[in-house]
Amino acid sequence: MEVLPEFEYFRDIVFHFKHSVSGKAQTPEVPDSHTWLPSDATLHWTIVRKDKDDPKNYYNVVAFQSHPQEFVERIAQMEKAKEKKSAFAGFLALFSGKTKIERSRLSAADPTTVVNSCGDKFQQKRSKPVSVMTEDDVLHLDNKELPTFGNVLSPSDSEKFIQFLTVPYIRIPLILDFFANGDPTRLSALKTKSLQIIVDAALFEPGKWKPSDFTDFVNEVPIIDIDRLEALLA
């Protein structure tokens, strides 16, 4: 750090990025009224020994009121006890080491994630996870597999809502019309936090990027190549 002070900023930027896609929360549970300041995100690095009998040193990273920032396995934890590695090798594992930790999906509006996370049958671990990619996949779900978000949506409405999530971009007007028109109880269903997160992601998450000179247009319905539905420069 003394020779290259800018490396400290680069280290923290990479650490925050890898933590953000790991699926683990960086902050502890706090009241909704609590506001985090930019200074709270400052990473504090120390070297600690976890056990007096263990001669190895480990990096300890905290932020947000001393909340541990852990999301990957360090090299020192994966090696056999007889193998010796430097503390610097353990540090490199945070940025380049392989990890067995499963990464969570980035989109809260992914239909597969919504069904497997919110369906009553899956929440009670009575069934194996399913893949929901098309409308046909939704039609094969039974009422216990369809998420009702605390019984605020009927099974038929839930089926229709999940079907909308399977069509990128087009789902925006479909979802808006679903809540704005029809059964007035649908609009009141948005008081449910999980449903708010899903709708917010469906409306505002950007699609896959395409170059500005992309000219391959949709000329058949139903769509054959789903990649054509991606938004330009989004």
Coordinates of N, CA and C in Angstrom, one line a residue:
M1 N 0.8 -1.2 0.0 CA 0.0 0.0 0.0 C 0.9 1.3 0.0
E2 N 2.0 1.2 0.7 CA 2.9 2.3 0.7 C 3.5 2.6 -0.7
V3 N 3.7 1.6 -1.4 CA 4.3 1.8 -2.8 C 3.2 2.2 -3.8
L4 N 2.1 1.5 -3.7 CA 1.0 1.8 -4.6 C -0.3 2.0 -3.8
P5 N -0.5 3.3 -3.4 CA -1.7 3.6 -2.6 C -3.0 3.3 -3.3
E6 N -3.0 3.5 -4.7 CA -4.2 3.3 -5.4 C -4.7 1.8 -5.4
F7 N -3.8 0.9 -5.1 CA -4.1 -0.5 -5.0 C -5.2 -0.8 -3.9
E8 N -5.2 0.1 -2.9 CA -6.2 -0.1 -1.8 C -7.6 0.1 -2.4
Y9 N -7.7 1.1 -3.2 CA -9.1 1.4 -3.8 C -9.5 0.3 -4.8
F10 N -8.5 -0.1 -5.6 CA -8.8 -1.2 -6.5 C -9.2 -2.5 -5.8
R11 N -8.5 -2.8 -4.7 CA -8.8 -4.0 -3.9 C -10.3 -3.9 -3.4
D12 N -10.7 -2.7 -2.8 CA -12.0 -2.6 -2.2 C -13.1 -2.6 -3.3
I13 N -12.8 -2.0 -4.5 CA -13.8 -2.0 -5.6 C -14.1 -3.5 -6.0
V14 N -13.0 -4.2 -6.2 CA -13.2 -5.6 -6.6 C -13.9 -6.4 -5.6
F15 N -13.5 -6.2 -4.3 CA -14.2 -6.9 -3.2 C -15.7 -6.6 -3.2
H16 N -16.0 -5.4 -3.3 CA -17.5 -5.0 -3.2 C -18.2 -5.6 -4.4
F17 N -17.6 -5.6 -5.6 CA -18.2 -6.2 -6.8 C -18.5 -7.6 -6.6
K18 N -17.5 -8.4 -6.2 CA -17.6 -9.8 -6.0 C -18.6 -10.2 -4.9
H19 N -18.7 -9.3 -3.9 CA -19.7 -9.5 -2.8 C -21.1 -9.3 -3.3
S20 N -21.2 -8.3 -4.2 CA -22.6 -7.9 -4.7 C -23.2 -9.0 -5.5
V21 N -22.4 -9.8 -6.2 CA -23.0 -10.9 -7.0 C -22.9 -12.3 -6.3
S22 N -22.5 -12.3 -5.1 CA -22.4 -13.6 -4.4 C -23.7 -14.0 -3.8
G23 N -24.7 -13.1 -3.7 CA -26.0 -13.5 -3.1 C -26.1 -13.4 -1.6
K24 N -25.0 -12.9 -0.9 CA -25.1 -12.7 0.5 C -25.2 -11.3 0.9
A25 N -25.9 -11.0 1.9 CA -26.1 -9.6 2.3 C -24.8 -9.0 2.9
Q26 N -24.5 -7.8 2.5 CA -23.3 -7.1 3.1 C -23.6 -6.4 4.4
T27 N -24.9 -6.2 4.7 CA -25.3 -5.4 5.8 C -26.0 -6.2 6.8
P28 N -26.0 -5.9 8.1 CA -26.8 -6.6 9.1 C -28.2 -6.2 9.1
E29 N -29.1 -6.9 9.7 CA -30.5 -6.5 9.8 C -30.7 -5.2 10.6
V30 N -31.3 -4.2 10.1 CA -31.5 -3.0 10.8 C -32.9 -2.5 10.5
P31 N -33.5 -1.6 11.3 CA -34.8 -1.1 11.1 C -34.9 -0.4 9.7
D32 N -36.1 -0.4 9.2 CA -36.3 0.2 7.9 C -36.0 1.7 7.9
S33 N -36.1 2.3 9.0 CA -35.8 3.8 9.1 C -34.3 4.1 9.1
H34 N -33.5 3.1 9.3 CA -32.0 3.3 9.3 C -31.5 3.6 7.9
T35 N -30.6 4.6 7.9 CA -30.0 5.0 6.6 C -28.5 4.8 6.7
W36 N -28.0 4.0 5.7 CA -26.5 3.8 5.7 C -25.8 5.0 5.0
L37 N -24.7 5.3 5.5 CA -23.9 6.4 4.9 C -22.8 5.8 4.1
P38 N -22.3 6.6 3.1 CA -21.2 6.0 2.3 C -20.0 5.6 3.1
S39 N -19.7 6.3 4.2 CA -18.6 5.9 5.0 C -18.8 4.6 5.7
D40 N -20.1 4.1 5.9 CA -20.3 2.8 6.5 C -19.8 1.7 5.6
A41 N -19.7 1.9 4.3 CA -19.3 0.9 3.4 C -17.8 0.7 3.3
T42 N -17.0 1.5 4.0 CA -15.6 1.4 4.0 C -15.2 0.1 4.6
L43 N -14.3 -0.6 3.9 CA -13.9 -1.9 4.3 C -12.7 -1.8 5.3
H44 N -12.7 -2.5 6.4 CA -11.6 -2.5 7.3 C -11.0 -3.9 7.4
W45 N -9.7 -3.9 7.0 CA -9.0 -5.1 6.8 C -8.0 -5.4 8.0
T46 N -8.0 -6.6 8.6 CA -7.1 -6.9 9.6 C -6.7 -8.4 9.4
I47 N -5.6 -8.7 10.1 CA -5.1 -10.1 10.0 C -5.3 -10.7 11.4
V48 N -6.0 -11.8 11.5 CA -6.3 -12.4 12.8 C -5.9 -13.9 12.8
R49 N -5.7 -14.5 14.0 CA -5.5 -15.9 14.1 C -6.8 -16.5 14.8
K50 N -7.4 -17.4 14.1 CA -8.7 -18.0 14.6 C -8.5 -18.9 15.8
D51 N -7.3 -19.5 15.9 CA -7.1 -20.5 17.0 C -5.7 -20.4 17.4
K52 N -5.4 -20.5 18.7 CA -4.1 -20.5 19.2 C -3.2 -21.6 18.7
D53 N -3.9 -22.8 18.4 CA -3.1 -23.9 17.9 C -2.9 -23.8 16.4
D54 N -3.6 -22.9 15.7 CA -3.5 -22.7 14.3 C -2.5 -21.6 14.0
P55 N -1.3 -22.0 13.4 CA -0.3 -20.9 13.1 C -0.6 -20.0 12.0
K56 N -1.7 -20.3 11.2 CA -2.0 -19.5 10.0 C -2.7 -18.2 10.4
N57 N -2.5 -17.2 9.6 CA -3.2 -15.9 9.7 C -4.3 -15.8 8.7
Y58 N -5.3 -15.2 9.0 CA -6.5 -15.1 8.1 C -6.9 -13.6 8.0
Y59 N -7.3 -13.2 6.8 CA -7.8 -11.9 6.6 C -9.2 -11.8 7.2
N60 N -9.4 -10.7 7.9 CA -10.8 -10.4 8.5 C -11.2 -9.1 7.9
V61 N -12.4 -9.1 7.2 CA -12.9 -7.9 6.6 C -14.2 -7.5 7.2
V62 N -14.4 -6.3 7.6 CA -15.7 -5.9 8.2 C -16.1 -4.5 7.6
A63 N -17.4 -4.2 7.7 CA -17.9 -2.9 7.2 C -19.3 -2.9 7.8
F64 N -20.0 -1.7 7.6 CA -21.4 -1.6 8.1 C -21.5 -2.0 9.5
Q65 N -20.9 -1.2 10.4 CA -21.0 -1.4 11.8 C -20.4 -2.8 12.2
S66 N -19.2 -3.0 11.7 CA -18.4 -4.2 12.0 C -19.0 -5.5 11.6
H67 N -19.8 -5.4 10.6 CA -20.5 -6.7 10.1 C -19.5 -7.4 9.2
P68 N -19.3 -8.7 9.5 CA -18.3 -9.5 8.7 C -18.7 -9.6 7.2
Q69 N -17.7 -9.4 6.4 CA -17.9 -9.4 4.9 C -17.2 -10.7 4.4
E70 N -18.0 -11.8 4.5 CA -17.5 -13.1 4.1 C -18.4 -13.6 3.0
F71 N -17.8 -14.1 1.9 CA -18.6 -14.7 0.8 C -17.9 -15.7 0.0
V72 N -16.6 -15.9 0.2 CA -15.8 -16.9 -0.6 C -15.0 -17.7 0.4
E73 N -14.6 -18.9 0.0 CA -13.7 -19.7 0.8 C -12.3 -19.2 0.5
R74 N -11.5 -19.1 1.6 CA -10.1 -18.7 1.4 C -9.3 -19.9 1.1
I75 N -8.2 -19.8 0.4 CA -7.3 -20.9 0.1 C -6.9 -21.6 1.3
A76 N -6.6 -20.9 2.4 CA -6.1 -21.5 3.6 C -7.2 -22.4 4.2
Q77 N -8.5 -22.2 3.9 CA -9.5 -23.0 4.5 C -9.7 -24.3 3.7
M78 N -9.3 -24.2 2.4 CA -9.6 -25.4 1.5 C -8.4 -26.3 1.5
E79 N -7.2 -25.9 1.9 CA -6.1 -26.8 1.9 C -6.0 -27.8 3.0
K80 N -5.3 -28.8 2.9 CA -5.1 -29.7 3.9 C -4.2 -29.1 5.0
A81 N -4.3 -29.6 6.2 CA -3.6 -29.0 7.3 C -2.1 -29.0 7.1
K82 N -1.6 -30.1 6.4 CA -0.2 -30.2 6.2 C 0.4 -29.3 5.2
E83 N -0.4 -28.7 4.4 CA 0.1 -27.8 3.3 C 0.3 -26.4 3.9
K84 N 1.3 -25.7 3.4 CA 1.6 -24.4 4.0 C 1.5 -23.4 2.8
K85 N 0.7 -22.3 3.1 CA 0.6 -21.2 2.1 C 0.7 -19.9 2.9
S86 N 1.2 -18.9 2.2 CA 1.3 -17.6 2.8 C 0.0 -16.9 3.0
A87 N 0.0 -15.9 3.9 CA -1.3 -15.2 4.0 C -1.6 -14.4 2.8
F88 N -0.6 -14.1 2.0 CA -0.9 -13.4 0.7 C -1.6 -14.3 -0.3
A89 N -1.3 -15.6 -0.2 CA -2.1 -16.5 -1.1 C -3.5 -16.5 -0.7
G90 N -3.8 -16.5 0.6 CA -5.2 -16.4 1.0 C -5.9 -15.2 0.6
F91 N -5.2 -14.1 0.5 CA -5.7 -12.8 0.1 C -6.1 -12.9 -1.4
L92 N -5.2 -13.5 -2.2 CA -5.4 -13.6 -3.6 C -6.7 -14.5 -3.9
A93 N -7.0 -15.4 -3.0 CA -8.2 -16.2 -3.3 C -9.5 -15.4 -3.3
L94 N -9.5 -14.3 -2.6 CA -10.7 -13.4 -2.6 C -11.0 -12.9 -4.0
F95 N -10.0 -12.8 -4.9 CA -10.2 -12.2 -6.2 C -10.0 -13.2 -7.3
S96 N -9.2 -14.2 -7.1 CA -9.0 -15.1 -8.2 C -9.3 -16.6 -7.9
G97 N -9.4 -16.9 -6.6 CA -9.6 -18.3 -6.3 C -11.0 -18.9 -6.6
K98 N -11.0 -20.2 -6.9 CA -12.3 -20.8 -7.2 C -13.1 -21.1 -5.9
T99 N -14.3 -21.0 -6.0 CA -15.2 -21.2 -4.9 C -16.3 -22.2 -5.2
K100 N -16.8 -22.9 -4.2 CA -17.9 -23.8 -4.5 C -19.2 -23.2 -4.1
I101 N -19.2 -22.0 -3.6 CA -20.4 -21.4 -3.2 C -21.3 -21.1 -4.4
E102 N -22.5 -21.4 -4.3 CA -23.5 -21.3 -5.4 C -23.9 -19.8 -5.5
R103 N -23.7 -19.2 -6.7 CA -24.1 -17.8 -6.9 C -25.7 -17.8 -7.1
S104 N -26.3 -16.8 -6.5 CA -27.7 -16.7 -6.7 C -28.0 -15.9 -8.0
R105 N -29.2 -16.1 -8.5 CA -29.6 -15.4 -9.7 C -29.7 -13.9 -9.4
L106 N -29.3 -13.1 -10.4 CA -29.3 -11.6 -10.2 C -30.7 -11.0 -10.3
S107 N -31.6 -11.7 -11.1 CA -32.9 -11.1 -11.4 C -33.9 -11.6 -10.4
A108 N -34.6 -10.7 -9.8 CA -35.7 -11.1 -8.9 C -37.0 -11.4 -9.7
A109 N -37.0 -11.1 -11.0 CA -38.1 -11.3 -11.8 C -38.0 -12.6 -12.7
D110 N -37.0 -13.4 -12.4 CA -36.8 -14.6 -13.1 C -37.9 -15.6 -12.7
P111 N -38.7 -16.1 -13.6 CA -39.8 -17.0 -13.2 C -39.4 -18.2 -12.5
T112 N -38.3 -18.8 -12.8 CA -37.8 -20.0 -12.1 C -37.5 -19.7 -10.6
T113 N -36.9 -18.6 -10.4 CA -36.6 -18.1 -9.1 C -37.8 -17.8 -8.3
V114 N -38.8 -17.1 -8.9 CA -40.0 -16.8 -8.2 C -40.8 -18.0 -7.8
V115 N -40.9 -19.0 -8.7 CA -41.7 -20.2 -8.3 C -41.0 -21.0 -7.2
N116 N -39.7 -21.2 -7.4 CA -39.0 -22.0 -6.4 C -38.8 -21.3 -5.1
S117 N -38.9 -20.0 -5.0 CA -38.7 -19.3 -3.8 C -40.0 -19.0 -3.1
C118 N -41.1 -18.8 -3.9 CA -42.3 -18.3 -3.3 C -43.5 -19.3 -3.3
G119 N -43.3 -20.4 -4.1 CA -44.4 -21.4 -4.1 C -44.5 -22.1 -2.8
D120 N -45.7 -22.3 -2.3 CA -46.0 -22.9 -1.0 C -45.3 -24.3 -0.9
K121 N -45.4 -25.1 -2.0 CA -44.9 -26.4 -2.0 C -43.4 -26.5 -1.9
F122 N -42.7 -25.5 -2.5 CA -41.3 -25.4 -2.5 C -40.8 -24.8 -1.2
Q123 N -41.5 -23.9 -0.6 CA -41.1 -23.3 0.7 C -41.1 -24.3 1.8
Q124 N -42.0 -25.3 1.7 CA -42.1 -26.4 2.7 C -41.2 -27.6 2.3
K125 N -40.4 -27.4 1.3 CA -39.5 -28.4 0.8 C -40.1 -29.8 0.6
R126 N -41.3 -29.7 0.0 CA -42.0 -30.9 -0.4 C -41.8 -31.3 -1.8
S127 N -41.1 -30.6 -2.6 CA -40.8 -30.9 -4.0 C -39.5 -30.4 -4.4
K128 N -38.9 -31.0 -5.4 CA -37.7 -30.6 -6.0 C -37.9 -29.3 -6.8
P129 N -36.9 -28.5 -6.9 CA -37.0 -27.2 -7.7 C -37.3 -27.6 -9.2
V130 N -38.1 -26.7 -9.8 CA -38.5 -26.9 -11.2 C -37.9 -25.7 -12.0
S131 N -37.9 -26.0 -13.3 CA -37.4 -24.9 -14.3 C -38.6 -24.4 -15.0
V132 N -38.7 -23.0 -14.9 CA -39.9 -22.3 -15.6 C -39.3 -21.4 -16.6
M133 N -39.4 -21.8 -17.9 CA -38.8 -21.0 -18.9 C -39.9 -20.4 -19.9
T134 N -41.0 -21.2 -20.1 CA -42.0 -20.8 -21.0 C -43.4 -20.9 -20.4
E135 N -44.4 -20.5 -21.1 CA -45.8 -20.5 -20.6 C -46.2 -22.0 -20.4
D136 N -45.7 -22.9 -21.2 CA -46.1 -24.3 -21.0 C -45.6 -24.8 -19.7
D137 N -44.4 -24.4 -19.3 CA -43.9 -24.8 -18.0 C -44.8 -24.3 -16.8
V138 N -45.4 -23.1 -17.0 CA -46.3 -22.6 -16.0 C -47.6 -23.4 -15.9
L139 N -48.1 -23.8 -17.1 CA -49.3 -24.5 -17.2 C -49.2 -25.9 -16.5
H140 N -48.0 -26.4 -16.4 CA -47.8 -27.7 -15.8 C -47.7 -27.6 -14.2
L141 N -47.7 -26.4 -13.7 CA -47.6 -26.3 -12.2 C -49.0 -26.5 -11.6
D142 N -49.0 -27.2 -10.5 CA -50.3 -27.3 -9.8 C -50.5 -26.1 -8.8
N143 N -51.6 -26.0 -8.2 CA -52.0 -24.9 -7.4 C -51.0 -24.7 -6.2
K144 N -50.5 -25.8 -5.6 CA -49.6 -25.7 -4.5 C -48.2 -25.2 -4.9
E145 N -47.9 -25.4 -6.2 CA -46.6 -24.9 -6.7 C -46.6 -23.5 -7.1
L146 N -47.8 -22.9 -7.4 CA -47.9 -21.5 -7.8 C -47.8 -20.6 -6.6
P147 N -47.0 -19.6 -6.7 CA -46.8 -18.7 -5.5 C -48.1 -17.8 -5.4
T148 N -48.6 -17.7 -4.3 CA -49.8 -16.8 -4.0 C -49.4 -15.6 -3.2
F149 N -48.1 -15.6 -2.7 CA -47.6 -14.4 -2.0 C -48.4 -14.1 -0.8
G150 N -48.7 -15.1 0.0 CA -49.5 -14.9 1.2 C -51.0 -14.9 0.9
N151 N -51.4 -15.6 -0.1 CA -52.8 -15.6 -0.5 C -53.4 -14.3 -1.0
V152 N -52.5 -13.4 -1.5 CA -53.0 -12.1 -2.0 C -53.4 -12.3 -3.5
L153 N -52.9 -13.3 -4.1 CA -53.3 -13.6 -5.5 C -53.9 -15.0 -5.6
S154 N -55.0 -15.1 -6.4 CA -55.6 -16.4 -6.6 C -54.7 -17.3 -7.4
P155 N -54.9 -18.6 -7.4 CA -54.0 -19.4 -8.3 C -54.1 -19.1 -9.8
S156 N -55.3 -18.7 -10.2 CA -55.4 -18.3 -11.7 C -54.7 -17.0 -12.0
D157 N -54.8 -16.0 -11.0 CA -54.0 -14.8 -11.2 C -52.5 -15.0 -11.1
S158 N -52.1 -15.9 -10.2 CA -50.7 -16.2 -10.0 C -50.2 -16.9 -11.3
E159 N -50.9 -17.8 -11.9 CA -50.5 -18.4 -13.1 C -50.3 -17.4 -14.2
K160 N -51.3 -16.5 -14.4 CA -51.2 -15.5 -15.4 C -50.0 -14.5 -15.2
F161 N -49.7 -14.2 -13.9 CA -48.6 -13.3 -13.6 C -47.3 -14.0 -13.9
I162 N -47.1 -15.2 -13.5 CA -45.9 -15.9 -13.8 C -45.6 -16.1 -15.3
Q163 N -46.7 -16.3 -16.0 CA -46.6 -16.4 -17.5 C -46.1 -15.1 -18.1
F164 N -46.5 -14.0 -17.5 CA -46.0 -12.7 -18.0 C -44.5 -12.6 -17.8
L165 N -44.0 -13.1 -16.7 CA -42.5 -13.0 -16.4 C -41.7 -13.8 -17.4
T166 N -42.3 -14.8 -18.1 CA -41.5 -15.6 -19.1 C -41.2 -14.9 -20.4
V167 N -41.8 -13.7 -20.6 CA -41.6 -13.0 -21.9 C -40.9 -11.7 -21.6
P168 N -39.6 -11.6 -21.9 CA -38.8 -10.4 -21.6 C -39.4 -9.2 -22.4
Y169 N -39.3 -8.0 -21.8 CA -39.6 -6.7 -22.4 C -41.2 -6.6 -22.6
I170 N -41.8 -7.6 -23.3 CA -43.2 -7.5 -23.5 C -44.0 -7.6 -22.1
R171 N -43.3 -8.2 -21.1 CA -44.0 -8.3 -19.8 C -44.3 -7.0 -19.2
I172 N -43.6 -5.9 -19.6 CA -43.8 -4.6 -18.9 C -45.2 -4.1 -19.1
P173 N -45.7 -4.0 -20.3 CA -47.1 -3.5 -20.4 C -48.1 -4.6 -19.9
L174 N -47.8 -5.9 -20.0 CA -48.7 -6.9 -19.5 C -48.8 -6.8 -18.0
I175 N -47.7 -6.6 -17.3 CA -47.8 -6.6 -15.8 C -48.5 -5.3 -15.4
L176 N -48.2 -4.2 -16.0 CA -48.9 -2.9 -15.7 C -50.4 -3.0 -15.9
D177 N -50.8 -3.6 -17.0 CA -52.3 -3.8 -17.2 C -52.9 -4.8 -16.2
F178 N -52.1 -5.8 -15.9 CA -52.6 -6.8 -14.9 C -53.0 -6.2 -13.6
F179 N -52.2 -5.3 -13.1 CA -52.5 -4.7 -11.8 C -53.4 -3.5 -11.9
A180 N -53.4 -2.8 -13.0 CA -54.2 -1.6 -13.2 C -55.6 -1.8 -13.5
N181 N -55.9 -2.9 -14.3 CA -57.2 -3.3 -14.7 C -57.7 -4.6 -14.2
G182 N -58.9 -4.9 -14.3 CA -59.4 -6.2 -13.8 C -59.8 -6.2 -12.4
D183 N -59.5 -7.2 -11.7 CA -59.9 -7.4 -10.3 C -59.1 -6.3 -9.4
P184 N -59.9 -5.5 -8.7 CA -59.2 -4.4 -7.9 C -58.3 -5.0 -6.8
T185 N -58.6 -6.2 -6.4 CA -57.7 -6.8 -5.3 C -56.3 -7.0 -5.7
R186 N -56.1 -7.0 -7.1 CA -54.7 -7.2 -7.6 C -53.8 -6.0 -7.1
L187 N -54.4 -4.8 -7.2 CA -53.6 -3.6 -6.9 C -53.3 -3.6 -5.4
S188 N -54.2 -4.0 -4.6 CA -54.0 -4.1 -3.1 C -53.0 -5.2 -2.8
A189 N -52.8 -6.1 -3.7 CA -51.8 -7.2 -3.5 C -50.4 -6.7 -3.5
L190 N -50.2 -5.5 -4.1 CA -48.8 -5.0 -4.1 C -48.3 -4.5 -2.8
K191 N -49.2 -4.5 -1.7 CA -48.7 -4.2 -0.4 C -47.7 -5.3 0.1
T192 N -47.7 -6.5 -0.5 CA -46.8 -7.5 -0.2 C -45.4 -7.2 -0.7
K193 N -44.4 -7.3 0.3 CA -43.1 -6.9 -0.1 C -42.5 -7.7 -1.1
S194 N -42.6 -9.0 -1.1 CA -42.0 -9.9 -2.1 C -42.6 -9.6 -3.5
L195 N -43.9 -9.3 -3.6 CA -44.5 -9.0 -4.9 C -44.0 -7.7 -5.4
Q196 N -43.7 -6.7 -4.5 CA -43.2 -5.4 -4.9 C -41.8 -5.6 -5.5
I197 N -41.0 -6.4 -4.9 CA -39.6 -6.6 -5.4 C -39.7 -7.2 -6.8
I198 N -40.5 -8.2 -7.0 CA -40.6 -8.9 -8.3 C -41.1 -7.9 -9.4
V199 N -42.1 -7.1 -9.1 CA -42.7 -6.2 -10.1 C -41.6 -5.1 -10.4
D200 N -41.0 -4.6 -9.3 CA -39.9 -3.6 -9.5 C -38.8 -4.1 -10.5
A201 N -38.4 -5.4 -10.3 CA -37.4 -6.0 -11.1 C -37.9 -6.2 -12.5
A202 N -39.1 -6.6 -12.7 CA -39.7 -6.8 -14.0 C -39.8 -5.5 -14.8
L203 N -40.0 -4.4 -14.1 CA -40.2 -3.2 -14.8 C -38.9 -2.4 -15.1
F204 N -38.0 -2.5 -14.2 CA -36.8 -1.6 -14.2 C -35.5 -2.3 -14.5
E205 N -35.4 -3.6 -14.3 CA -34.1 -4.2 -14.6 C -33.8 -4.1 -16.1
P206 N -32.6 -3.7 -16.5 CA -32.3 -3.6 -17.9 C -32.2 -5.0 -18.5
G207 N -32.4 -5.1 -19.8 CA -32.3 -6.3 -20.6 C -30.8 -6.5 -21.0
K208 N -30.6 -7.5 -21.8 CA -29.2 -7.8 -22.3 C -28.8 -6.7 -23.3
W209 N -27.5 -6.3 -23.2 CA -27.1 -5.2 -24.1 C -27.0 -5.7 -25.5
K210 N -27.4 -4.8 -26.5 CA -27.2 -5.0 -27.9 C -26.6 -3.8 -28.5
P211 N -25.7 -3.9 -29.5 CA -25.1 -2.7 -30.1 C -26.2 -1.9 -30.9
S212 N -25.9 -0.6 -31.0 CA -26.8 0.3 -31.6 C -27.1 0.0 -33.1
D213 N -26.2 -0.7 -33.8 CA -26.4 -1.0 -35.2 C -27.1 -2.4 -35.4
F214 N -27.6 -3.0 -34.3 CA -28.3 -4.2 -34.4 C -29.6 -4.1 -35.2
T215 N -29.8 -4.9 -36.3 CA -30.9 -4.7 -37.2 C -31.8 -5.9 -37.4
D216 N -31.6 -6.9 -36.6 CA -32.3 -8.2 -36.7 C -33.7 -8.0 -36.0
F217 N -34.7 -7.8 -36.8 CA -36.1 -7.5 -36.2 C -36.9 -8.8 -36.0
V218 N -37.9 -8.7 -35.2 CA -38.9 -9.8 -35.0 C -39.8 -9.8 -36.2
N219 N -39.9 -10.9 -36.9 CA -40.8 -10.9 -38.0 C -41.7 -12.2 -38.0
E220 N -41.8 -12.9 -36.9 CA -42.7 -14.0 -36.7 C -43.2 -14.1 -35.3
V221 N -44.4 -14.5 -35.2 CA -45.1 -14.7 -33.9 C -45.8 -16.1 -33.9
P222 N -45.5 -16.9 -32.9 CA -44.6 -16.7 -31.8 C -43.2 -16.6 -32.1
I223 N -42.4 -16.0 -31.3 CA -41.0 -15.7 -31.5 C -40.2 -17.1 -31.6
I224 N -39.3 -17.2 -32.6 CA -38.5 -18.4 -32.7 C -37.2 -18.2 -31.9
D225 N -36.5 -17.0 -32.1 CA -35.3 -16.7 -31.5 C -35.6 -15.7 -30.3
I226 N -35.6 -16.2 -29.1 CA -36.0 -15.3 -28.0 C -35.0 -14.2 -27.8
D227 N -33.7 -14.3 -28.3 CA -32.7 -13.3 -28.1 C -33.1 -12.0 -28.8
R228 N -34.0 -12.1 -29.8 CA -34.4 -10.9 -30.5 C -35.3 -9.9 -29.7
L229 N -35.8 -10.4 -28.5 CA -36.6 -9.6 -27.6 C -35.7 -8.7 -26.7
E230 N -34.4 -8.9 -26.8 CA -33.5 -8.1 -25.9 C -33.6 -6.6 -26.3
A231 N -33.5 -5.7 -25.4 CA -33.6 -4.3 -25.6 C -32.3 -3.7 -26.1
L232 N -32.4 -2.8 -27.1 CA -31.2 -2.2 -27.6 C -30.5 -1.3 -26.5
L233 N -29.2 -1.5 -26.3 CA -28.5 -0.6 -25.4 C -29.0 -0.6 -24.0
A234 N -29.8 -1.6 -23.6 CA -30.4 -1.6 -22.3 C -29.5 -2.5 -21.4

